[in-house]
Coordinates of C-alpha atoms in Angstrom, one line a residue:
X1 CA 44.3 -118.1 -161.7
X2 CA 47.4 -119.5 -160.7
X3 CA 48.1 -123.6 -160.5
X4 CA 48.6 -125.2 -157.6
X5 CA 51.2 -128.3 -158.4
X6 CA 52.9 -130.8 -156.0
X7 CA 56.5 -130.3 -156.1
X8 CA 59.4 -132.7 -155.7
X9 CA 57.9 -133.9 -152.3
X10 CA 54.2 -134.5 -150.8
X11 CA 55.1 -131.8 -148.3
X12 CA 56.0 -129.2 -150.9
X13 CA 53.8 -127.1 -153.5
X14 CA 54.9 -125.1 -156.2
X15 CA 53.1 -121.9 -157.4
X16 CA 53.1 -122.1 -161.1
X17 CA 51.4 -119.7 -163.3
X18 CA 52.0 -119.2 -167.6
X19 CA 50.7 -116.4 -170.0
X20 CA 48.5 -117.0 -172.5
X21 CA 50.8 -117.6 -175.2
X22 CA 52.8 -119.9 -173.2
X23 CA 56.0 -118.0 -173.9
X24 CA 56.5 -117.4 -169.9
X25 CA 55.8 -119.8 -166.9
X26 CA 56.2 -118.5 -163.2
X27 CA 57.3 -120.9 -160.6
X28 CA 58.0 -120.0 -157.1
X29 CA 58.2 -121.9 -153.7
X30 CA 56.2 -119.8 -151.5
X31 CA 54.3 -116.1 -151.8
X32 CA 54.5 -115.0 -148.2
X33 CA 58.0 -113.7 -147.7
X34 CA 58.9 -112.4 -144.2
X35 CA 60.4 -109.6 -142.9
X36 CA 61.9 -110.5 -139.3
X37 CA 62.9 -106.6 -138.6
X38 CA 66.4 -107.4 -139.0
X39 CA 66.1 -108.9 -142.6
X40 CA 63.8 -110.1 -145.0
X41 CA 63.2 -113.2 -146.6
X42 CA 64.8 -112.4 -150.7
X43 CA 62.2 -113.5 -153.5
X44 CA 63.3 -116.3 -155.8
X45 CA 61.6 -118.6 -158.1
X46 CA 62.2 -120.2 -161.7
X47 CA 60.9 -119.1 -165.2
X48 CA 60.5 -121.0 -167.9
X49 CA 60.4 -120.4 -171.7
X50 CA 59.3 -121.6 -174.7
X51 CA 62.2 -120.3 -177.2
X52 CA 60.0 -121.2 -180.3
X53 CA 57.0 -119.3 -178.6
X54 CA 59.4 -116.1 -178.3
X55 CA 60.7 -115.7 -181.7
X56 CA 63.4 -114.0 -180.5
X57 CA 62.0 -112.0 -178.1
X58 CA 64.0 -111.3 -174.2
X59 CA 62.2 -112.2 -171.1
X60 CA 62.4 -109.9 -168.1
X61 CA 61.1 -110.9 -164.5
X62 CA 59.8 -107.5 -161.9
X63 CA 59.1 -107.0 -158.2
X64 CA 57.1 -104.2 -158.1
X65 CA 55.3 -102.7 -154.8
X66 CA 51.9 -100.8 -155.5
X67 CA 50.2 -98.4 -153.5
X68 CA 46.2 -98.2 -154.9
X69 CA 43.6 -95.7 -153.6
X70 CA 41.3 -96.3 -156.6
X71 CA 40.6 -98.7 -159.5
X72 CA 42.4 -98.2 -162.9
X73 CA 39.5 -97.5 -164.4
X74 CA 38.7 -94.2 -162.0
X75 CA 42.0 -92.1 -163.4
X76 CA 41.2 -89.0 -163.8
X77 CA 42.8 -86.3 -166.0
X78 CA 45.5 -89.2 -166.8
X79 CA 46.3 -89.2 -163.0
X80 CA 46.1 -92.7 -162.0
X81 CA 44.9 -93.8 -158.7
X82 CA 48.3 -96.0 -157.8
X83 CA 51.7 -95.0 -156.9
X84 CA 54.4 -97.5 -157.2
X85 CA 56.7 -97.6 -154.2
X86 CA 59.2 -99.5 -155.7
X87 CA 60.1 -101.6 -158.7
X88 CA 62.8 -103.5 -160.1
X89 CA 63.7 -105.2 -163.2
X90 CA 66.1 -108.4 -163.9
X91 CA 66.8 -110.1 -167.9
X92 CA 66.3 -113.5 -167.3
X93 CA 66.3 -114.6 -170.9
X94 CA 68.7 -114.7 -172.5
X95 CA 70.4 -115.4 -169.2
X96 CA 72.9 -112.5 -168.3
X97 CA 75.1 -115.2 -165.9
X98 CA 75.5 -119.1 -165.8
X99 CA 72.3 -120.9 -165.3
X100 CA 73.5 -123.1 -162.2
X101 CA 74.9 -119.7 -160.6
X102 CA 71.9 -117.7 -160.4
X103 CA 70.3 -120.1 -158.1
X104 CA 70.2 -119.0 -154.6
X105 CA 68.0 -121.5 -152.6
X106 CA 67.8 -125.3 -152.8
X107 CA 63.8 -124.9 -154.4
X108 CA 65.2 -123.0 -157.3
X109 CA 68.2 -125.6 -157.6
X110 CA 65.6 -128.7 -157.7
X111 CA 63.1 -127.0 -160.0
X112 CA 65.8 -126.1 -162.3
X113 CA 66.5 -129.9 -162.5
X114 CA 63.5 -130.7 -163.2
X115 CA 61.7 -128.2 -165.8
X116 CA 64.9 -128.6 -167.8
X117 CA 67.0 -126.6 -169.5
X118 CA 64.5 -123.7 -170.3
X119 CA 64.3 -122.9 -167.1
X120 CA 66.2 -119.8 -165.5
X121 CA 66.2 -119.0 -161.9
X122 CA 65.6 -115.1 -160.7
X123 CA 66.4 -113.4 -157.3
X124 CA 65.6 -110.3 -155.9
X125 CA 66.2 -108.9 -152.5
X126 CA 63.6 -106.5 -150.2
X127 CA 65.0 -102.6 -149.9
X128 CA 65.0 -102.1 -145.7
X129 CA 62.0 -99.3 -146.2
X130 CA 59.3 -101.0 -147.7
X131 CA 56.3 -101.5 -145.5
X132 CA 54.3 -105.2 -145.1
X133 CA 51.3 -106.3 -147.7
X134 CA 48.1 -104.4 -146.2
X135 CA 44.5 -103.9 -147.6
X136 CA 41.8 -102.3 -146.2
X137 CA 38.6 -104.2 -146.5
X138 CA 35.6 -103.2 -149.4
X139 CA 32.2 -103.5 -148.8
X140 CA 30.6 -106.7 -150.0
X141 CA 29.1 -104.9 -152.8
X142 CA 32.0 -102.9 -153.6
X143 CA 33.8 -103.7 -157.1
X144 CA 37.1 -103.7 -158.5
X145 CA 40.3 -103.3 -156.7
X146 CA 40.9 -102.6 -153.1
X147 CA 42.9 -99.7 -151.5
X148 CA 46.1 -101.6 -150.7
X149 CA 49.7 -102.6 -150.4
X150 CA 50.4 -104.8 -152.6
X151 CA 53.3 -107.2 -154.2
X152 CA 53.6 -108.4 -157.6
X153 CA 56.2 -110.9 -159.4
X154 CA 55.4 -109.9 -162.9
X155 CA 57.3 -111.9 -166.2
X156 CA 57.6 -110.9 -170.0
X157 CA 58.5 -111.0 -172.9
X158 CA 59.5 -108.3 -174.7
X159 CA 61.5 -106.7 -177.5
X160 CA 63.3 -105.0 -174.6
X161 CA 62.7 -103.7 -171.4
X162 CA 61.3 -100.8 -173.0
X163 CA 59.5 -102.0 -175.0
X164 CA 55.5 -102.3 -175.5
X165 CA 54.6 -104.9 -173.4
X166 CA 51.4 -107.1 -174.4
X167 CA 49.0 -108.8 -172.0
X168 CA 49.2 -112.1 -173.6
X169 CA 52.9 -112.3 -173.4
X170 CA 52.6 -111.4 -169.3
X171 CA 52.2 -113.2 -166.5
X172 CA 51.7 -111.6 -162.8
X173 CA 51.7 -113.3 -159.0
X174 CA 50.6 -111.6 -156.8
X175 CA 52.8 -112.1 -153.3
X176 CA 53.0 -110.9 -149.5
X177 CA 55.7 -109.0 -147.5
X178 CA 54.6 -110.0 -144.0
X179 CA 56.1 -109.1 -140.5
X180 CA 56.2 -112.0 -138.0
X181 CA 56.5 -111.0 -133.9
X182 CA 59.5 -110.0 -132.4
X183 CA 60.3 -112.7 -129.4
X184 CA 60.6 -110.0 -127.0
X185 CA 57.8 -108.6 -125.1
X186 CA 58.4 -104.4 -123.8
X187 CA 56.8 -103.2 -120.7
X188 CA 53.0 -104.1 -120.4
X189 CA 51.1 -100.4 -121.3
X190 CA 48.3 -99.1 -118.4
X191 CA 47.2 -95.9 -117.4
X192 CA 45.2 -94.5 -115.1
X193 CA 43.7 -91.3 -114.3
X194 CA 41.5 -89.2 -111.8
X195 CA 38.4 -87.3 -112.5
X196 CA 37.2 -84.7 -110.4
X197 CA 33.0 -83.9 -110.2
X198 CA 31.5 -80.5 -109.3
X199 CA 29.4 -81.4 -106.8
X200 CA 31.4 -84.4 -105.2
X201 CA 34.2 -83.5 -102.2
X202 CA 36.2 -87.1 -103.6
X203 CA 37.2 -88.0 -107.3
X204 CA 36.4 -91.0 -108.9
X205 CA 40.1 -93.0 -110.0
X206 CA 40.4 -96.1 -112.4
X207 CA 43.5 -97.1 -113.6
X208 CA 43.5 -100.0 -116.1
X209 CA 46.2 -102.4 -117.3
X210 CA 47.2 -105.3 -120.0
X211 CA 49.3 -108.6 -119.0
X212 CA 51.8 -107.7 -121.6
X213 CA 52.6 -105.1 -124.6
X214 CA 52.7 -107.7 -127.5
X215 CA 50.1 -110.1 -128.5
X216 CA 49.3 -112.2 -131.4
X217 CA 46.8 -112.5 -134.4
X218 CA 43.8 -115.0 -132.1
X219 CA 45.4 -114.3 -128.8
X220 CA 43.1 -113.0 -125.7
X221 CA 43.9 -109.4 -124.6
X222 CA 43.2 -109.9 -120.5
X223 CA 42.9 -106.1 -118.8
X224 CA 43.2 -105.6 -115.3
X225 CA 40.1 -102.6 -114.6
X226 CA 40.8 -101.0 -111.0
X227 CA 38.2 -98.8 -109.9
X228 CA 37.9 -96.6 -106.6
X229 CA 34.7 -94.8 -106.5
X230 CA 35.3 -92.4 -103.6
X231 CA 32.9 -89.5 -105.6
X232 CA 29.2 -89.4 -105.0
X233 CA 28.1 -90.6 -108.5
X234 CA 27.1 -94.4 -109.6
X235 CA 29.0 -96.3 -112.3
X236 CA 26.4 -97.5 -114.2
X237 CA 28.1 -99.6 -116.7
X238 CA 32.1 -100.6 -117.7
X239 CA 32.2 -100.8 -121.7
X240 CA 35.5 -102.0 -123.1
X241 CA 36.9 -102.0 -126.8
X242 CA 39.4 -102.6 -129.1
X243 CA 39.9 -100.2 -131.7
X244 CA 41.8 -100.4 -134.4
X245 CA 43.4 -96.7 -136.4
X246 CA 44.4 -96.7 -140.1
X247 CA 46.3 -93.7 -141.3
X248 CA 46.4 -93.9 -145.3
X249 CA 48.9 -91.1 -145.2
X250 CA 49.9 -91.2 -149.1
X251 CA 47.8 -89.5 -150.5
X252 CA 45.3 -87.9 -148.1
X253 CA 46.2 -88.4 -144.2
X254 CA 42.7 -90.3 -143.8
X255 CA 42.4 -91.8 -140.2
X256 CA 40.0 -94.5 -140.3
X257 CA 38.6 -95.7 -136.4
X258 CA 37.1 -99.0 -136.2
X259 CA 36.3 -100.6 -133.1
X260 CA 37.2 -104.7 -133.9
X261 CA 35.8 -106.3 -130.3
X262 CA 33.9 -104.6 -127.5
X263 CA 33.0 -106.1 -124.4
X264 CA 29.5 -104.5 -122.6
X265 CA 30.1 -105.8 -119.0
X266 CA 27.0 -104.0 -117.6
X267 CA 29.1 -103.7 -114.4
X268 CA 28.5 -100.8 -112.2
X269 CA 29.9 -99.5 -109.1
X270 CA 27.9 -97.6 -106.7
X271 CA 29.4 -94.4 -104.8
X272 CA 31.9 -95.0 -102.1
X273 CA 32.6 -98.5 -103.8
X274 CA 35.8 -100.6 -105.4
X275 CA 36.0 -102.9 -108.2
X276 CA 38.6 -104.9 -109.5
X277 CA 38.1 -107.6 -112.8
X278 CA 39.9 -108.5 -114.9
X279 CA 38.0 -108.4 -119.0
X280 CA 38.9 -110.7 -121.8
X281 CA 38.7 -109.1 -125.5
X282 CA 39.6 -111.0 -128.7
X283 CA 39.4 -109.2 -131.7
X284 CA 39.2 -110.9 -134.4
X285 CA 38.6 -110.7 -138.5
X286 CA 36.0 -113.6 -138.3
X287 CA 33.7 -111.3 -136.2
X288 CA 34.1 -107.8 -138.5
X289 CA 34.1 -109.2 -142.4
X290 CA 31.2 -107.7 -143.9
X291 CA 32.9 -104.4 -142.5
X292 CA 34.1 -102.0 -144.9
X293 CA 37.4 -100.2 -143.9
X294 CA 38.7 -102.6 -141.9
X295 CA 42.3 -103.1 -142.6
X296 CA 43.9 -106.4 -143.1
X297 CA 47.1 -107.9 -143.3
X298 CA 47.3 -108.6 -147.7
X299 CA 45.2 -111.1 -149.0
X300 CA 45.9 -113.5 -151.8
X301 CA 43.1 -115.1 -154.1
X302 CA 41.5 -118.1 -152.4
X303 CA 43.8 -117.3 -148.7
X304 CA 42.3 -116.1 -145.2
X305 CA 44.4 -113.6 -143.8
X306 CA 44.0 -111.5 -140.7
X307 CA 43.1 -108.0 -138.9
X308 CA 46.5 -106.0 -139.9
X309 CA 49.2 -106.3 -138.2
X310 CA 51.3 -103.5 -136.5
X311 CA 53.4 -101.8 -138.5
X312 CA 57.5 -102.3 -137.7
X313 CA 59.3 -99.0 -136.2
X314 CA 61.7 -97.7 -138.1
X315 CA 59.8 -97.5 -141.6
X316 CA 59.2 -94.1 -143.6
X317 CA 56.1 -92.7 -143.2
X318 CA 55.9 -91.9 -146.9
X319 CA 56.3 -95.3 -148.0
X320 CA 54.2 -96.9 -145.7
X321 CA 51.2 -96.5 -147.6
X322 CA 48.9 -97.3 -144.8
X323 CA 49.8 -96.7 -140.8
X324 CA 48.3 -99.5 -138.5
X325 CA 47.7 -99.8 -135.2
X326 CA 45.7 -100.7 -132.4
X327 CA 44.3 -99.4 -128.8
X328 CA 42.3 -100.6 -125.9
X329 CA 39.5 -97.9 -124.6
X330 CA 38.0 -98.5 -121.2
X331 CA 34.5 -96.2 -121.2
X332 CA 32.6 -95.6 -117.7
X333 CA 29.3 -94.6 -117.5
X334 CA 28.4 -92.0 -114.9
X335 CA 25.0 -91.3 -113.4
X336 CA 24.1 -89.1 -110.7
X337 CA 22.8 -89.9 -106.9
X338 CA 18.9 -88.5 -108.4
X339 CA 19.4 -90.7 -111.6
X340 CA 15.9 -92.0 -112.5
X341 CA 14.6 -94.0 -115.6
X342 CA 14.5 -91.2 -118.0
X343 CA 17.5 -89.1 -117.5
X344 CA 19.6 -92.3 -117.8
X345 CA 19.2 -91.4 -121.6
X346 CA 21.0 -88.3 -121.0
X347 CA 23.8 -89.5 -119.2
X348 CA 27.6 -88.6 -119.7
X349 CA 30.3 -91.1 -120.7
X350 CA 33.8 -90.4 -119.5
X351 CA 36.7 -92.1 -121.3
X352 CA 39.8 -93.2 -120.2
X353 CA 43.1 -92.5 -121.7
X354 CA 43.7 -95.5 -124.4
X355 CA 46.3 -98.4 -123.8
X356 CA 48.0 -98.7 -127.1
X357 CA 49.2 -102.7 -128.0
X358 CA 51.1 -104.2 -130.6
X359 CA 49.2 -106.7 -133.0
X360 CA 50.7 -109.3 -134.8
X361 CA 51.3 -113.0 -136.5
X362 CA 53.3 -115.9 -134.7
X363 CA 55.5 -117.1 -137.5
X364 CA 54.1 -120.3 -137.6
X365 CA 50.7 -119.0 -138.0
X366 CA 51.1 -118.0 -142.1
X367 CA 51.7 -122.2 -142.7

């Protein structure tokens, strides 16, 4: 488990994490790096050696990105159940540059004065295609690893890069690519539609509606329900929902549906009649965590997170990994002028179209 340290103020903490042989130490400044659409936040920390520890041995420092549909221990036929999207490899030991030129960000620059001269910074930047840190959710009794996204700072030391690589000479920390909101709202989404009944002369028309396109992670969704009932059938109740669609598209094309809040107004209109409300949903991960297959934004050891996030346009679908996103559903449910008691059970439900929305963090809400 990594160690949680105060750094060189009360407002500051430092990640820290060493190997077992105490050749390698990790430090870094944060683990949730952003990507703001435009550009993402560059991964730097500091590592530390012990020369007499490495006898001689280099020390490398990777960012990898993982893909996993499956726990290691599940390969089959020597086909593992993890792709790796990306990975990249920097010698920080013995340092291929100056010491005080590597570092890139005032953190690096303090805890280089402070751990001393064994300590060398590293820096690496995000590629523009790589999707955000995502997970979907096991089961309570589900073991092992999850089927993820994931980020890894991994240090070691080594013959050369190459080289076998033992677990006692290797450290990982595990970190988050996360996307914060775009400032900008686009045009609030509705719909609407008409539906037409064999033995009514007048359709039946409901158009629904959100106050905006964009909304954060603990933010109401308000939706404007207009209905004008000019058929001869009774609304007998107004169910709303928010569902929430993950495509794992690497490997299978799996489209996993979960509905993450629902609101059962019990509502009805009667024939001939109007109604016009506006319902409040708030989905949320605190209502849906013993739920398996709900996908969240990445989670770290010992960190909430949230319901995932939207993904950003403009990514690859074959890097993505997993495809997020989220839709409002607005379900009437029809009975007939002769409805009675018993054939309520057999009554239809008629849909309307869904009102896709965009779900993400506020960039303060990850501090």
């Amino acid at each position: 488990h990594p160690l949680f340290i105060s750094s060189m103020s009360p407002k500051n903490v430092i990640f820290k994490k060493t190997c077992k042989d105490k050749s390698v130490g990790v430090f870094m400044g944060k683990r949730d790096f952003v990507d703001r659409v435009d550009a993402v936040d560059p991964v730097d920390g500091v590592i530390l050696v012990d020369p007499e520890a490495l006898a001689g041995r280099k020390v490398f420092v990777t960012l990898s990105c993982t893909f996993r549909y499956g726990r290691d221990d599940m390969d089959v036929l020597g086909i593992a159940f993890r792709r790796e999207l990306y990975l990249s490899t920097r010698q920080v030991y013995p340092p291929l540059q100056d010491r005080e030129k590597g570092a890139h960000t005032k953190v690096q620059v303090k805890l280089l004065q402070k751990l001393g001269i064994n300590a060398y910074p590293f820096f690496f930047e995000f590629p523009d295609n790589l999707p955000c840190s995502v997970a979907l959710q096991p089961a309570p009794q589900d073991v092992g690893k999850q089927c993820a996204v994931e980020f890894e700072i991994k240090a070691f030391s080594a013959e050369s890069q190459d080289a076998k690589v033992h677990k006692r000479s290797t450290v990982r920390l595990m970190i988050r690519k996360v996307q914060y909101a775009p400032e900008t709202q686009g045009t609030p989404p509705s719909v609407e539609i008409t539906k037409d009944f064999v033995m009514s002369d007048k359709p039946l028309h409901i158009k629904a509606s959100l106050d905006k396109e964009l909304y954060y992670h603990g933010e109401t969704i308000k939706v404007l329900v207009n209905i004008t009932n000019n058929s001869n059938k009774t609304i007998r109740n107004v169910v709303l929902s928010v569902d929430q669609v993950a495509n794992v598209v690497l490997y299978s094309n799996d489209n996993y549906s979960k509905c993450v809040d629902i609101e059962d107004s019990g509502d009805s209109v009667s024939a001939g009649a109007t109604l016009q409300k506006v319902y409040k949903l708030l989905p949320l991960l605190a209502n849906n965590r013993e739920r398996r297959g709900i996908a969240l934004d990445g989670k770290l050891k010992h960190e909430d997170t949230n319901l995932a996030s939207s993904i950003k346009e403009g990514v690859l679908k074959e890097v993505l990994g997993i495809m997020v996103s989220y839709k409002v559903m607005v379900k009437l449910v029809i009975g007939g002028p002769t409805s009675s008691t018993f054939t309520m059970f057999f009554r239809t439900i008629h849909s309307l179209k869904c009102i896709k929305i965009i779900l993400m963090p506020r960039q303060s809400s990850w501090f």
